[in-house]
Short mmCIF file of C-alpha atoms in Angstrom, two decimals:
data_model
loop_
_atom_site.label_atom_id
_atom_site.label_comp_id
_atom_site.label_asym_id
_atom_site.label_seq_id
_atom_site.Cartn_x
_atom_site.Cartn_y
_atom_site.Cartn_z
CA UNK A 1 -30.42 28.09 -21.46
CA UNK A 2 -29.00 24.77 -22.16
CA UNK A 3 -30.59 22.16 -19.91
CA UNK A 4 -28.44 18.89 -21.55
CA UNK A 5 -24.79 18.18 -20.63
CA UNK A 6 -24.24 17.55 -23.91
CA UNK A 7 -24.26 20.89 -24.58
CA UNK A 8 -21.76 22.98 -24.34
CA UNK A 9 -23.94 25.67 -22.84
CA UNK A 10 -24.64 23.57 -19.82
CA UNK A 11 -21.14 24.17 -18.06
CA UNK A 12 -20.57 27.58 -17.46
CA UNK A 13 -18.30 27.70 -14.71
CA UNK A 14 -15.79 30.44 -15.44
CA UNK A 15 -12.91 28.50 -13.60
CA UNK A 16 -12.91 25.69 -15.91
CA UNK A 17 -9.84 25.85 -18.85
CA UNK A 18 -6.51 24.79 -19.69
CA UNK A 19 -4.86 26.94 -16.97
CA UNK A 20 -6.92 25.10 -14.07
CA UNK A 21 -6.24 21.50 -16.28
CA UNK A 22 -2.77 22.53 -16.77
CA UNK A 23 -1.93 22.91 -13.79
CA UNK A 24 -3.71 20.01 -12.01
CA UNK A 25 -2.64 17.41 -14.39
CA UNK A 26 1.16 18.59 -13.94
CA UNK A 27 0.71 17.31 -9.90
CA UNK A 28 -1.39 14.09 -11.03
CA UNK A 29 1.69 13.50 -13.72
CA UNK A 30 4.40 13.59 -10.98
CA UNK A 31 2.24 11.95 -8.15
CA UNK A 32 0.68 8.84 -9.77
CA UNK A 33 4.11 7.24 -11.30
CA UNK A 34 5.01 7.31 -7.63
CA UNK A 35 1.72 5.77 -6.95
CA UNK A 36 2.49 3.24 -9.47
CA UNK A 37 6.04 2.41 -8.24
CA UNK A 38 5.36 2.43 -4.29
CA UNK A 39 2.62 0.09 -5.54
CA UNK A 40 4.63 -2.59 -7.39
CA UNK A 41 7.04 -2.18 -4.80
CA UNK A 42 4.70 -3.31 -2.46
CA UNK A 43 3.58 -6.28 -4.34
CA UNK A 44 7.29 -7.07 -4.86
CA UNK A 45 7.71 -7.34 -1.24
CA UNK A 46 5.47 -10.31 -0.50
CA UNK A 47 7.88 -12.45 -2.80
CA UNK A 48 5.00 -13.45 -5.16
CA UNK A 49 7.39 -15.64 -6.53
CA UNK A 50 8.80 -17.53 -3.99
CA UNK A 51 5.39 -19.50 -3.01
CA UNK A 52 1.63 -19.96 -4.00
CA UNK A 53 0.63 -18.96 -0.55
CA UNK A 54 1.99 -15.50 -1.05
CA UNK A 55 0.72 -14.90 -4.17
CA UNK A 56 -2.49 -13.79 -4.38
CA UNK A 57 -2.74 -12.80 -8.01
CA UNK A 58 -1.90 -15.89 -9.56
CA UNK A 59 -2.73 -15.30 -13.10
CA UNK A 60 -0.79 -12.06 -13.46
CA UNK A 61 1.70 -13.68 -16.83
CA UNK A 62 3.53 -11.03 -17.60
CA UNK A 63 2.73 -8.29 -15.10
CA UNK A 64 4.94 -9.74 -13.11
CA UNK A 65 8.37 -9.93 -15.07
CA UNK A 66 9.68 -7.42 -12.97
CA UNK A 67 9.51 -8.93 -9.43
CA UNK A 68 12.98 -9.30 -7.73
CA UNK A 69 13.55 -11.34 -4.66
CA UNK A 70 12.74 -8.09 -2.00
CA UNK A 71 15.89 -6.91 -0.09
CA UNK A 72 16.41 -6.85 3.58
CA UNK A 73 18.68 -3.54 3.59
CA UNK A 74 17.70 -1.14 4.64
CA UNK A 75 15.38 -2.24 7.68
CA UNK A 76 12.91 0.05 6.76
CA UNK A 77 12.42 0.10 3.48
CA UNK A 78 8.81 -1.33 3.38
CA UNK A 79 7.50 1.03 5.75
CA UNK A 80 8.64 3.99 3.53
CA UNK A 81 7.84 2.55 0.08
CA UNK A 82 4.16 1.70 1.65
CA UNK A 83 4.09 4.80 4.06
CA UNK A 84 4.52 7.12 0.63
CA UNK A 85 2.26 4.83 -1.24
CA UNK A 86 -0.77 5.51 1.08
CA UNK A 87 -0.43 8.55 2.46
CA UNK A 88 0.60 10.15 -1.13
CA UNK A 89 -2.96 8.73 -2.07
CA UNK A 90 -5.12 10.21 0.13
CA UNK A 91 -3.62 13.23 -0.19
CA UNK A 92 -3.91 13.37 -3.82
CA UNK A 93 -7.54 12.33 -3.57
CA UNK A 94 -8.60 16.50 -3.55
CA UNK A 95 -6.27 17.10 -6.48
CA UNK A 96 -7.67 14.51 -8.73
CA UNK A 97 -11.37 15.35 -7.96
CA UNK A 98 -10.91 18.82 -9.04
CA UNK A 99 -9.34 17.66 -12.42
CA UNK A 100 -11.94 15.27 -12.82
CA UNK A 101 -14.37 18.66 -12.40
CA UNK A 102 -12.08 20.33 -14.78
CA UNK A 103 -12.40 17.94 -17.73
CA UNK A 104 -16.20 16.97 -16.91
CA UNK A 105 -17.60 19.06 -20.32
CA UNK A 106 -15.13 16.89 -22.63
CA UNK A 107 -16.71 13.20 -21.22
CA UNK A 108 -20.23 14.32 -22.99
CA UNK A 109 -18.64 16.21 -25.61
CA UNK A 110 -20.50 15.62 -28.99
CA UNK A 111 -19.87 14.27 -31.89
CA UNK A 112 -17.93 11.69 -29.34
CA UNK A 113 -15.32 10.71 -31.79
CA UNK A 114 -14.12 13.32 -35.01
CA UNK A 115 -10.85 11.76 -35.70
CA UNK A 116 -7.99 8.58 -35.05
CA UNK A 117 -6.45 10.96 -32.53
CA UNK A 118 -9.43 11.95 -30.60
CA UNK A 119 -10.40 8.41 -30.16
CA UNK A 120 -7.65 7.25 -29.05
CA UNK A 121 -8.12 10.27 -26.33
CA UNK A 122 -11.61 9.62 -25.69
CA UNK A 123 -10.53 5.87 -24.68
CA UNK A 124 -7.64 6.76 -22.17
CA UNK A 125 -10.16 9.45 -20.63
CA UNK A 126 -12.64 7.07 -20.22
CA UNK A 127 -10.51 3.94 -18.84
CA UNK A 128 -8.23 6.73 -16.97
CA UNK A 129 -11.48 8.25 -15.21
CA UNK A 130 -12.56 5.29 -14.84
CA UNK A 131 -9.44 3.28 -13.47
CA UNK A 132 -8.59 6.35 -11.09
CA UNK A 133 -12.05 6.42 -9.56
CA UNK A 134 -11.39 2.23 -9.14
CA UNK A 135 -7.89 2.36 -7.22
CA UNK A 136 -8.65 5.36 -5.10
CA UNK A 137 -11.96 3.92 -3.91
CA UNK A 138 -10.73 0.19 -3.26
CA UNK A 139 -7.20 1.91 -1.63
CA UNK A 140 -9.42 4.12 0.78
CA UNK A 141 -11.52 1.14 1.80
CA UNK A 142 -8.65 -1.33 1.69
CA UNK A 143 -6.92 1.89 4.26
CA UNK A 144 -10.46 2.02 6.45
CA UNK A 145 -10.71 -1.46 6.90
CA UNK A 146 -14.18 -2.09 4.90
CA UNK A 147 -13.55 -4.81 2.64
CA UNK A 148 -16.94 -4.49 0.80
CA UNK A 149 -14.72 -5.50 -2.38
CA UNK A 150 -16.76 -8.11 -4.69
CA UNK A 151 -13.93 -10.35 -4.48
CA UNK A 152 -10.09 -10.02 -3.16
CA UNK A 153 -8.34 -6.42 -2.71
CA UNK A 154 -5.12 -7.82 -3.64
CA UNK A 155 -6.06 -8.75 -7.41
CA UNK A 156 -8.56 -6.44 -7.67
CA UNK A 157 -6.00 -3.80 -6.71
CA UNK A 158 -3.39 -5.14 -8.97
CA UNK A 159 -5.43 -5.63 -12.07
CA UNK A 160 -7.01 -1.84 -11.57
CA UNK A 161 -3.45 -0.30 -11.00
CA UNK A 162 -2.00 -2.04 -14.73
CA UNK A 163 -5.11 -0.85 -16.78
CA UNK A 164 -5.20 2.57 -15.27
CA UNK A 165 -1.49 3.25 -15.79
CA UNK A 166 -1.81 2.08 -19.53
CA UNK A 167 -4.56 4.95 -19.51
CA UNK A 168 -2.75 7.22 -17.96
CA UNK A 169 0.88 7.09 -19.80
CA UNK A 170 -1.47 7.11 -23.43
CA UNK A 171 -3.16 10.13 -21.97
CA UNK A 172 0.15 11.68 -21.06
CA UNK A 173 0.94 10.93 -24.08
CA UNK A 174 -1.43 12.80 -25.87
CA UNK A 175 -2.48 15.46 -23.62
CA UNK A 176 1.53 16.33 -21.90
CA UNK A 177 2.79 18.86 -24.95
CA UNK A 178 -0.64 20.53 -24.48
CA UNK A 179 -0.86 21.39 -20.67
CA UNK A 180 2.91 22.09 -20.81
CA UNK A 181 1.80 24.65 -23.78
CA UNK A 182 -0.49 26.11 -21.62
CA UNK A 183 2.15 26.48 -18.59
CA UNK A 184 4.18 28.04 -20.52
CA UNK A 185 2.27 30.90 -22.25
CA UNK A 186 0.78 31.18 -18.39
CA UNK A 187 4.25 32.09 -16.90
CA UNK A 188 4.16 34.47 -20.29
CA UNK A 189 1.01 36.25 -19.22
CA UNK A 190 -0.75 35.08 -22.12
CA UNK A 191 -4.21 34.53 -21.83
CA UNK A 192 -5.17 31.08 -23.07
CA UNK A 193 -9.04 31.16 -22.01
CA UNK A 194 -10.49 31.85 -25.91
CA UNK A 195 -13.76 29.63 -26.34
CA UNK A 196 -12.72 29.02 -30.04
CA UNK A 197 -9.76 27.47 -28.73
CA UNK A 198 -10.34 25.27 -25.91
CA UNK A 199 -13.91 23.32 -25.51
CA UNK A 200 -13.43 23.20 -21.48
CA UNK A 201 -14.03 27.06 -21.57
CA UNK A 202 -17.87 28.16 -21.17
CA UNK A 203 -19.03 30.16 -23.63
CA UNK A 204 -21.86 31.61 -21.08
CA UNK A 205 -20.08 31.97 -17.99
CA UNK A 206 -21.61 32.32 -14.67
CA UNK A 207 -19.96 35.20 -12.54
CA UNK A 208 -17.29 34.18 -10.90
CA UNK A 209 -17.70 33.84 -7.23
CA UNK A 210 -14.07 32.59 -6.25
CA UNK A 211 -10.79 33.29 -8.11
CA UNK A 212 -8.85 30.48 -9.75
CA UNK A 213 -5.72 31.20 -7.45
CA UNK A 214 -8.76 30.51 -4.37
CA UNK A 215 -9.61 27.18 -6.12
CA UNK A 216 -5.87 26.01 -6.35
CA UNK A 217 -5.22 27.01 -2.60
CA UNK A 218 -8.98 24.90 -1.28
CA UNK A 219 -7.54 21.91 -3.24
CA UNK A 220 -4.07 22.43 -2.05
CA UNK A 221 -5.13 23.06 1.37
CA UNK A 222 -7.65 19.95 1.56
CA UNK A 223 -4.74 17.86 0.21
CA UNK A 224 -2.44 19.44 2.94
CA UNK A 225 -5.20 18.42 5.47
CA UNK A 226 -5.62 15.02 4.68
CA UNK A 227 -1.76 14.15 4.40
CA UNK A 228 -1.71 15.96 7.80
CA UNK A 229 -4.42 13.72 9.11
CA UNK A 230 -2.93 10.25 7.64
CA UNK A 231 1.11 10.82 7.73
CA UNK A 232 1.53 10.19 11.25
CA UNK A 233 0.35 6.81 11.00
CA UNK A 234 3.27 5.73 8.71
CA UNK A 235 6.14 7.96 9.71
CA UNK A 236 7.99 8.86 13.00
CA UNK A 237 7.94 12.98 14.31
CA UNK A 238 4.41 13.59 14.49
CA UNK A 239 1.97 12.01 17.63
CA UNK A 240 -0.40 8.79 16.31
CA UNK A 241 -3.41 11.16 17.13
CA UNK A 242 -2.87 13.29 14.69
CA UNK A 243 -3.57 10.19 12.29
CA UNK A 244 -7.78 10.71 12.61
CA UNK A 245 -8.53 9.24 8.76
CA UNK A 246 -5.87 6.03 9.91
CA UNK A 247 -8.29 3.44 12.55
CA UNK A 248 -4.39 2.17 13.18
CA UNK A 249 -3.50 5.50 13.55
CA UNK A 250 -5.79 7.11 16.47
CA UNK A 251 -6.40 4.27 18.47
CA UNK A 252 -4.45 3.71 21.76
CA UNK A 253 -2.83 0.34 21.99
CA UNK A 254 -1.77 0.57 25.87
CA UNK A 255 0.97 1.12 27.78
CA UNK A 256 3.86 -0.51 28.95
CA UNK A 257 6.46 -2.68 25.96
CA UNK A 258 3.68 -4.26 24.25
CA UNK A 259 1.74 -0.90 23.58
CA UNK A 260 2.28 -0.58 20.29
CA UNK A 261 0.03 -0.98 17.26
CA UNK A 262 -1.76 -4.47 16.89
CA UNK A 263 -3.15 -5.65 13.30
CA UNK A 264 -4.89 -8.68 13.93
CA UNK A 265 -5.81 -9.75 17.79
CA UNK A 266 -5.77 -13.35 19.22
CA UNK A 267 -9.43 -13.70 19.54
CA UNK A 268 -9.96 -12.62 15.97
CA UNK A 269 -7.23 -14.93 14.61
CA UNK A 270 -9.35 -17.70 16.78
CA UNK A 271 -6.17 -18.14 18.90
CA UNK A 272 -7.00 -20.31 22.09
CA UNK A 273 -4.98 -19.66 24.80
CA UNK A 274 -4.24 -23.67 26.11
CA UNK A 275 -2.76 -24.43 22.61
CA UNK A 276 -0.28 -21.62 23.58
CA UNK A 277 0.47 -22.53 27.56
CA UNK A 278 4.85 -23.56 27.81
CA UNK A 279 3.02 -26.84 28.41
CA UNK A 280 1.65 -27.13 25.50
CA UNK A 281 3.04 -25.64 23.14
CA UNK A 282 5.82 -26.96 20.40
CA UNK A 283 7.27 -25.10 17.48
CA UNK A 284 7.80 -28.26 14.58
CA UNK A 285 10.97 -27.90 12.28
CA UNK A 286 11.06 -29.77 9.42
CA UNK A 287 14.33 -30.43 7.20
CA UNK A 288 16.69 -32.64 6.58
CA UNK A 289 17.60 -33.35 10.16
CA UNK A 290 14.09 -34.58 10.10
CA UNK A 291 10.80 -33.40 12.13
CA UNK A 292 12.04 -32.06 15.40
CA UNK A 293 9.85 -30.54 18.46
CA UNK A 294 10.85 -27.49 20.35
CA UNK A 295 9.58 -26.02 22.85
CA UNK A 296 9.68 -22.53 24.82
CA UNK A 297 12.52 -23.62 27.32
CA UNK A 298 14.71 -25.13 24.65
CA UNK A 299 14.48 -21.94 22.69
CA UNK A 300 15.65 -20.66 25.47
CA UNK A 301 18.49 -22.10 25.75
CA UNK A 302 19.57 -21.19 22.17
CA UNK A 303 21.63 -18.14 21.49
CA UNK A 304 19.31 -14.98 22.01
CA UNK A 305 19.97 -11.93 19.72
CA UNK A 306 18.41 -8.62 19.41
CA UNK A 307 17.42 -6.63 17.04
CA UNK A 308 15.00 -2.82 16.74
CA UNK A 309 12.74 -3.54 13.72
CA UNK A 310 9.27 -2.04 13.10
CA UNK A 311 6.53 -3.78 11.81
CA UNK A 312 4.77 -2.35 8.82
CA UNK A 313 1.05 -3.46 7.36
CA UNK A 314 0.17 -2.70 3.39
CA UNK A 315 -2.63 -0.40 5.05
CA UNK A 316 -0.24 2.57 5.26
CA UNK A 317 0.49 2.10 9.14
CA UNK A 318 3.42 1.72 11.20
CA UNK A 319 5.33 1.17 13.73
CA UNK A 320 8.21 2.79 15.24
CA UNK A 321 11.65 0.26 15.66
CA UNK A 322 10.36 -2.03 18.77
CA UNK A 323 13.34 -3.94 20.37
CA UNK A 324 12.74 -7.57 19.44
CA UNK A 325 14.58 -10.67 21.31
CA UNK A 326 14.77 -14.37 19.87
CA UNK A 327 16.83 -17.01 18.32
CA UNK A 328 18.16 -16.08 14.50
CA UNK A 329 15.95 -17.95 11.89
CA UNK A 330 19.39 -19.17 10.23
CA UNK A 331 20.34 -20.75 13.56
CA UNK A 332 17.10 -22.74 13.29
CA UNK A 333 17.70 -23.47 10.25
CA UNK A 334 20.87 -24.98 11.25
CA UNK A 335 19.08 -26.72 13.81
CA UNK A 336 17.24 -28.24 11.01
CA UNK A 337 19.47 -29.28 9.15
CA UNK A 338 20.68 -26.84 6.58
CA UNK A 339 24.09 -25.73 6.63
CA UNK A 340 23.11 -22.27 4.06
CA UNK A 341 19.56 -20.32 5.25
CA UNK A 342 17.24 -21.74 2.39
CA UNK A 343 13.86 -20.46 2.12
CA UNK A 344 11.36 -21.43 4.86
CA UNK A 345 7.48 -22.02 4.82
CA UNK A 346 5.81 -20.66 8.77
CA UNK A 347 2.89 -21.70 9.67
CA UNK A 348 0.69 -20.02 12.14
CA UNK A 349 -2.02 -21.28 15.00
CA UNK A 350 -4.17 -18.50 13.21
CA UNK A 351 -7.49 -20.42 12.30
CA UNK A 352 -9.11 -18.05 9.96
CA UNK A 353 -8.07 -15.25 7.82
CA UNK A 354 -5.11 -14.99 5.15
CA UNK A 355 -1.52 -15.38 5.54
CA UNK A 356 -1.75 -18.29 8.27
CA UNK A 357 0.51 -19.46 6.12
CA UNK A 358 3.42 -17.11 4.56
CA UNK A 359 6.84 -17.99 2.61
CA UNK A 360 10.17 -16.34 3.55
CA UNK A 361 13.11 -16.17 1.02
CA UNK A 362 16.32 -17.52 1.65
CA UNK A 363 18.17 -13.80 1.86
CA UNK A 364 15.84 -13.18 4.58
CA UNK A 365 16.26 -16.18 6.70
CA UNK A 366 20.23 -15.32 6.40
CA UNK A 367 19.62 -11.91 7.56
CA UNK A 368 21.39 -11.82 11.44
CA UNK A 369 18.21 -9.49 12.31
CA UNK A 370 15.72 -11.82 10.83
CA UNK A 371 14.57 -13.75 14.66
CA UNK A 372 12.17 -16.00 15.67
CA UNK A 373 11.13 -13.18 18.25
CA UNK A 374 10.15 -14.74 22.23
CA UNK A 375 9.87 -11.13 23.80
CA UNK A 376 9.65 -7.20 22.90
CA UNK A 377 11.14 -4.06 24.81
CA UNK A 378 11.98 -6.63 27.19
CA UNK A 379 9.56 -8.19 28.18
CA UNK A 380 8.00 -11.60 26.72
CA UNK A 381 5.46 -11.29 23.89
CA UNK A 382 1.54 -10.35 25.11
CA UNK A 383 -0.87 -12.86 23.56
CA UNK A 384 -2.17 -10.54 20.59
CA UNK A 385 1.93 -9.59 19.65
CA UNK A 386 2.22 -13.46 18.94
CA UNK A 387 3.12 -15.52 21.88
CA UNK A 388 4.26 -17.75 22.37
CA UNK A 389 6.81 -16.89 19.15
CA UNK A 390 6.49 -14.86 15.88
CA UNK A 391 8.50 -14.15 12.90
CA UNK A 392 10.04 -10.33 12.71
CA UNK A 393 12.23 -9.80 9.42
CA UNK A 394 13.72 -6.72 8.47
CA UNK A 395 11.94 -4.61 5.34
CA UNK A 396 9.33 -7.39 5.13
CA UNK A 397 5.46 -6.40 5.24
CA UNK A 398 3.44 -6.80 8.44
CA UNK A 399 1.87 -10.17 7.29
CA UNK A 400 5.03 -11.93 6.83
CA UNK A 401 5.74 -11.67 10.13
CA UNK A 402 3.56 -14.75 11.29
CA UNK A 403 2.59 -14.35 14.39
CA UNK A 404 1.82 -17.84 16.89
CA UNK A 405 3.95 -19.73 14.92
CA UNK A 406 3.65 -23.53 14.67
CA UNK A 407 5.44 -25.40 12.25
CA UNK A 408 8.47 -24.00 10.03
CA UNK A 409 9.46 -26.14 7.12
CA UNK A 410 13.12 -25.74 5.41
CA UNK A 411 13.85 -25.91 2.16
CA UNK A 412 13.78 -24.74 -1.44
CA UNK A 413 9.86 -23.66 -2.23
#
C-alpha cells in the first residue's frame, strides 16, 4: 500500500472525481465573483479617493481605477453590499473546504509540470489554494474581532482579494469547459468515474461508507448552518440571537433608544467624559467664514431634521433604521461659509484607534439625511453612541460616521 502522497495509491477515497469537483466548483464559480464585487464595493465606499486618511492602501496604482465617488441612494446600500459580502463568506467556507478535499491528489501530483497548459494550471491551483485559504482566514478573524494580522487587515485584505481573483478567473479559465463537461454527461447518466480518465479518481478505493449525494447534503447543510448562525447580524426578520458566530450579533446592547449595537465604546476610544460636559464642549468649523465655535445650545437652536438610517460596520453587522435627530451637515456647511456642500474633513475626540479622523464627499454632505446627529429614538445620544454629536450619513460604512466629533473642516480635500 502506498504510504507517499505522491502516489496516486495514497488517496483512495471513493467520493473523490469530477462529479464531486464538478459540482463544487460550479457554487465556488457563482459565489466568489460576488465575493469579489461586494468586496470592491466595500472598499469603494470609504471614498479612498477623496482623502489620505481614508485610504488605507495607499500604494494600490491601478487596482483602484475603478473607484467611483460612493452614492447615498439608496440608504441602505452599504449594509446589503457588506451584509452579502460576509455572510456569503462564511457560508461558503464548508463548500470550499470540501473542494479543496476534492482536488487534494492533483497538488502532489507527479511529474509536477508535463506541459505549457498544465503549468499554467498548476500555478492558478497553487496561488488559488493558496489566496482562498488567505482571504477566508483574515475575513473570519477580521469578522471575530482577532486582529492577529502581521500588519493592517485593510491592505492585507485588498492585496489577497486581487491575486486570488487573478487565480481564480485563469483557473476558470482552464478548468470551466471541463466541470461543465462533466455536468453535463452527469444529467446524461453517464458515468465519468474511469481512473484512465481522471487522476482525482482512486484507483484502490476504500469502501464507501457515505454516498456522494450524503457528502453534498453535510456540506450543504453546514453551509446552511453557518449562514443561519451569521445572517441575522446583517439583515432585518430574524432575532440578533440567532447570530452566535457574529460577537455584534449575540450580545445584548440594552434597552431603552440607545439599545442598539455599539462598535467602539467611550472608554475604549479613551473618551473622557469632562471634555464632553455642554460646558465644555465646542464643535470647531473651519471655512471660509473662518474658525467658528459652537456649542450644544447653539446647535440647538439650528433647524433640527430627522432622518431613520442604520449604521453598518465592514464586519458584516448591522443595524436596523434608528431615528436620528440633528442639524443637516449642508446647513453647517453654510454656516461655514460655503454656499454648495463641498467635501468635509471630521475629526473625532477618539484618542486611539483608526478613523479619528475620516473624509466625507461633497454628495454626501448635500444629502438632506446626511445630520450632524444630537439625539436617537428621541432621546439625546448615550456617551458610547457619540455624545455629545456624531456624523450619520446615509449608505456610508460604520466608521464614517465619526462619533464625538470635534472639529469639521470645509472644503475641497
Amino acid at each position: 500500500m502506498a504510504r507517499s502522497p505522491f502516489s496516486p495509491g495514497f488517496w483512495r477515497s471513493p467520493l473523490r472525481g469530477p462529479r464531486l469537483t464538478a459540482a463544487l466548483g460550479v457554487v465556488l464559480l457563482v459565489g466568489m465573483p460576488v465575493l469579489f464585487m461586494t468586496g470592491l464595493l466595500s472598499y469603494a465606499a470609504y471614498n479612498p479617493d477623496l482623502a489620505g486618511v481614508n485610504d488605507k492602501t495607499p500604494d494600490k496604482g491601478l487596482l483602484g481605477l475603478y473607484l467611483f465617488s460612493w452614492p447615498t441612494n439608496p440608504h441602505w446600500l452599504y449594509r446589503f453590499t457588506q451584509g452579502v459580502h460576509v455572510t456569503l463568506g462564511i457560508a461558503l467556507v464548508p463548500v470550499l473546504l470540501a473542494k479543496l478535499w476534492s482536488v487534494v491528489p492533483r497538488l502532489f501530483a507527479l511529474p509536477p509540470v508535463r506541459s505549457l497548459a498544465h503549468a499554467l494550471e498548476r500555478l492558478s491551483l497553487l496561488l488559488l489554494v493558496g489566496g482562498a485559504l488567505f482571504q477566508f482566514l483574515t475575513g473570519i478573524l477580521n469578522i471575530q474581532l482577532d486582529y492577529v494580522f502581521p500588519g493592517s487587515f485593510y491592505p492585507l485584505h485588498f492585496y489577497g482579494a486581487w491575486v486570488f481573483f487573478a487565480a481564480f478567473l485563469l483557473h476558470a479559465a482552464l478548468r470551466t469547459p471541463v466541470a461543465l463537461r462533466n455536468l453535463r454527461r452527469m444529467r446524461a447518466g453517464e458515468e465519468t468515474e474511469r481512473p484512465a480518465a481522471d487522476d482525482l479518481v482512486a484507483r484502490a478505493p476504500h469502501a464507501p461508507t457515505v454516498s456522494r449525494r450524503g457528502a453534498f447534503g453535510l456540506v450543504g447543510g453546514a453551509s446552511l448552518i453557518l449562514f443561519g448562525t451569521t445572517v441575522g447580524r446583517s439583515f432585518d426578520g430574524l432575532p440578533r440571537r440567532t447570530a452566535l458566530l457574529a460577537p455584534h450579533g449575540w450580545t445584548d446592547p440594552g434597552d431603552g433608544p440607545g439599545g442598539f449595537q455599539i462598535n467602539k465604546t467611550a472608554a475604549y476610544a479613551g473618551i473622557d467624559r469632562e471634555e464632553t460636559a455642554p460646558d465644555v464642549w465646542e464643535l470647531v468649523l473651519t471655512g471660509p467664514a473662518g474658525t467658528l465655535r459652537v456649542d450644544r445650545e447653539r446647535l440647538y437652536e439650528m433647524p433640527l431634521y430627522s432622518a431613520a438610517l442604520p449604521i453598518a460596520c465592514v464586519e458584516g453587522w448591522s443595524t436596523s433604521d434608528q431615528w436620528w435627530r440633528g442639524v443637516r451637515l449642508r446647513d453647517l456647511a453654510r454656516l461655514a461659509g460655503h454656499d454648495d456642500p463641498p467635501d468635509v474633513l471630521v475629526e473625532s475626540l477618539q484618542r486611539r484607534g483608526s478613523f479619528r479622523r475620516a473624509a466625507l464627499r461633497a454628495n454626501q454632505v448635500a444629502d438632506p439625511r446626511s445630520l450632524l446627529a444630537l439625539s436617537v429614538n428621541g432621546e439625546e445620544l448615550t456617551l458610547d453612541h457619540g455624545y455629545p454629536a456624531r456624523i450619520i450619513v446615509p449608505a456610508a460604512p460604520g466608521v464614517l460616521n465619526t462619533k464625538w466629533v470635534a472639529r469639521m473642516e470645509f472644503g475641497d480635500l
